[in-house]
XYZ file of C-alpha atoms in Angstrom:
148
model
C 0.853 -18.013 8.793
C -0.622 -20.291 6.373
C -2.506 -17.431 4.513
C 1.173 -15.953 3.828
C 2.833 -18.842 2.505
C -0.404 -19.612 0.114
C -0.470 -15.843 -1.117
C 3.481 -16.858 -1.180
C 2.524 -20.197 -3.768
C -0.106 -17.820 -5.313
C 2.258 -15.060 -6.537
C 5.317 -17.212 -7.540
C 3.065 -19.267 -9.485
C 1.380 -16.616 -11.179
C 4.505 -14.583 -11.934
C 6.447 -17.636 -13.396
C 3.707 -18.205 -15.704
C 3.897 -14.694 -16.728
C 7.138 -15.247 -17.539
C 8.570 -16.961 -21.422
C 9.212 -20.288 -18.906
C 6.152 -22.648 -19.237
C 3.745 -23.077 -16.374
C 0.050 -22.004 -15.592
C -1.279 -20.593 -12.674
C -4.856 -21.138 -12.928
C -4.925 -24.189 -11.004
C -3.030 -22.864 -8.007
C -5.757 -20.220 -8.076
C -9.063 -22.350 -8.123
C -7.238 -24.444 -5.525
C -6.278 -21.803 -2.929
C -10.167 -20.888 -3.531
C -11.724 -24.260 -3.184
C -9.484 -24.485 0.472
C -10.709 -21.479 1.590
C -7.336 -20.987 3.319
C -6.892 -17.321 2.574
C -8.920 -14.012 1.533
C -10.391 -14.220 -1.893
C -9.546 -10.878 -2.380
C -6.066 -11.089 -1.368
C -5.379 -14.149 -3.260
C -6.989 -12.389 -6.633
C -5.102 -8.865 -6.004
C -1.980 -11.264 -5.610
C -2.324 -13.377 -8.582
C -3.196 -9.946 -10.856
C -0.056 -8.277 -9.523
C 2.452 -10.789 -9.577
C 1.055 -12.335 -13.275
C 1.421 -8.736 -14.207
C 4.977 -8.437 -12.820
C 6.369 -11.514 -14.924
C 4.956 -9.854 -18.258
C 7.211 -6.786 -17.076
C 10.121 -9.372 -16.957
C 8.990 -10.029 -20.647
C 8.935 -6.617 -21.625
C 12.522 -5.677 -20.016
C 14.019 -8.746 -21.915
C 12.412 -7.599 -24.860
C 13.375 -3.572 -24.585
C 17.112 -5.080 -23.693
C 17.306 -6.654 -27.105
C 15.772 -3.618 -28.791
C 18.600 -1.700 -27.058
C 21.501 -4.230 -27.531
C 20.491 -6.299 -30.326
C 19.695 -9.811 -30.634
C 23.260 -10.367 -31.514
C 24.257 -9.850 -27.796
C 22.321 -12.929 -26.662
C 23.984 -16.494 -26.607
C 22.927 -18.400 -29.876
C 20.698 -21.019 -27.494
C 18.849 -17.534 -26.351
C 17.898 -15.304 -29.935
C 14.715 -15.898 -31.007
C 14.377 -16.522 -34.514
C 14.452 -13.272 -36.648
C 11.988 -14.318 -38.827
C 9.445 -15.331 -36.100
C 10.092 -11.858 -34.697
C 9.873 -9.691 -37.166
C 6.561 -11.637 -37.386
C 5.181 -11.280 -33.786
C 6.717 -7.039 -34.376
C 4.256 -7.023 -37.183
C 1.508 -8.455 -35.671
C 1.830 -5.986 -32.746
C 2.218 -3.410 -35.012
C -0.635 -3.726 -36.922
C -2.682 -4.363 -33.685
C -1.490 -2.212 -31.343
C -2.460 -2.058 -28.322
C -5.233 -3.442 -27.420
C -3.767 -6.585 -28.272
C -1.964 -6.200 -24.828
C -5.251 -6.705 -23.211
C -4.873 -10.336 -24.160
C -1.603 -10.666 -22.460
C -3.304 -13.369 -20.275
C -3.734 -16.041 -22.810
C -1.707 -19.549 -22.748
C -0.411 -19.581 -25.901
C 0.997 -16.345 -27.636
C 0.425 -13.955 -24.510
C 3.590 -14.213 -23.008
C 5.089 -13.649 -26.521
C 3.634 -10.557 -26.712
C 4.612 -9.111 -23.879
C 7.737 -9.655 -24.994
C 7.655 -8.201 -27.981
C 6.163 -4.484 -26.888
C 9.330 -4.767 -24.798
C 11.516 -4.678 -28.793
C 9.194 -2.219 -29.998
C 9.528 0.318 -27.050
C 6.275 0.177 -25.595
C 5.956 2.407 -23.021
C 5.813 0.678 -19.650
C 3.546 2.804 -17.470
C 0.696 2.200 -20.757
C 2.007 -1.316 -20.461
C 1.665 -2.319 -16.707
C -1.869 -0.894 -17.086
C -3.402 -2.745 -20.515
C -1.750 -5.942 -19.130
C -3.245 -5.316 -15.526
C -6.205 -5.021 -16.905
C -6.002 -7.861 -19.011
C -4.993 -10.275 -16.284
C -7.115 -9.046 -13.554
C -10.141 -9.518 -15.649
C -9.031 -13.014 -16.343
C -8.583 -13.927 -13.187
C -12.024 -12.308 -12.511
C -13.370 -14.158 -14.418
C -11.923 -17.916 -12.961
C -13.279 -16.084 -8.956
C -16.353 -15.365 -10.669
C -16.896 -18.995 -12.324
C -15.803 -20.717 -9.003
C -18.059 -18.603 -7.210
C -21.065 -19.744 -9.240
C -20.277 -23.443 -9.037
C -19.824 -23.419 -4.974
């Protein structure tokens, strides 16, 4: 039972910080590890999917405004025009690849968000950002791994 509540911590963690809200789910990754409580494996395929989920939260928001308009939203909620017809060009003029990087702290989130406004297609999506956040994620098993 405690393997299912810590793949339980694992994914809500990992798909909040997915998400536009602030939080990080690195650290309830190398921690779950480092206790040993539950499979490595598991807790990896768990973090990857659920990480990936919240970035599909990001894209839906962003494909609702591209649908609706950013008029739609309550004032507190519209993100500023400027700063999005910024991130649209950036996207734009790095396609994407750029989704690959999905998984970084600051602007990854962001992004996500914006190849929801710019009609990404969401099967390519899911897959770039898998990819993206699996590898990262990878990466933090295969560091821990290493030091233990």
């Amino acid at each position: 039972m405690e393997a299912f509540w810590s793949l339980a911590g694992m994914a809500g963690a990992a798909f909040v910080a997915a998400t536009l809200l602030p939080a990080q789910s690195e650290a309830v990754f190398l921690g779950l590890l480092a206790a040993r409580s539950v499979d490595p494996l598991a807790l990896f395929l768990v973090a990857s999917l659920a990480n990936t989920a919240g970035s599909v939260v990001n894209w839906w928001l962003g494909s609702l405004i591209a649908r609706h308009g950013v008029e739609k939203l309550p004032r507190r909620m519209r993100p500023d025009p400027r700063r999005l017809e910024q991130a649209q060009g950036w996207f734009a003029r790095f396609g994407w690849p750029s989704l690959l990087f999905a998984w970084l702290p600051i602007g990854g989130d962001p992004l996500t968000f914006v190849a929801g406004t710019l009609n990404y297609p969401l099967i390519r999506f899911v897959g770039l950002v898998l990819a993206g956040k699996a590898a990262r994620y990878a990466m933090i098993w295969a560091g821990w791994v290493s030091l233990t």
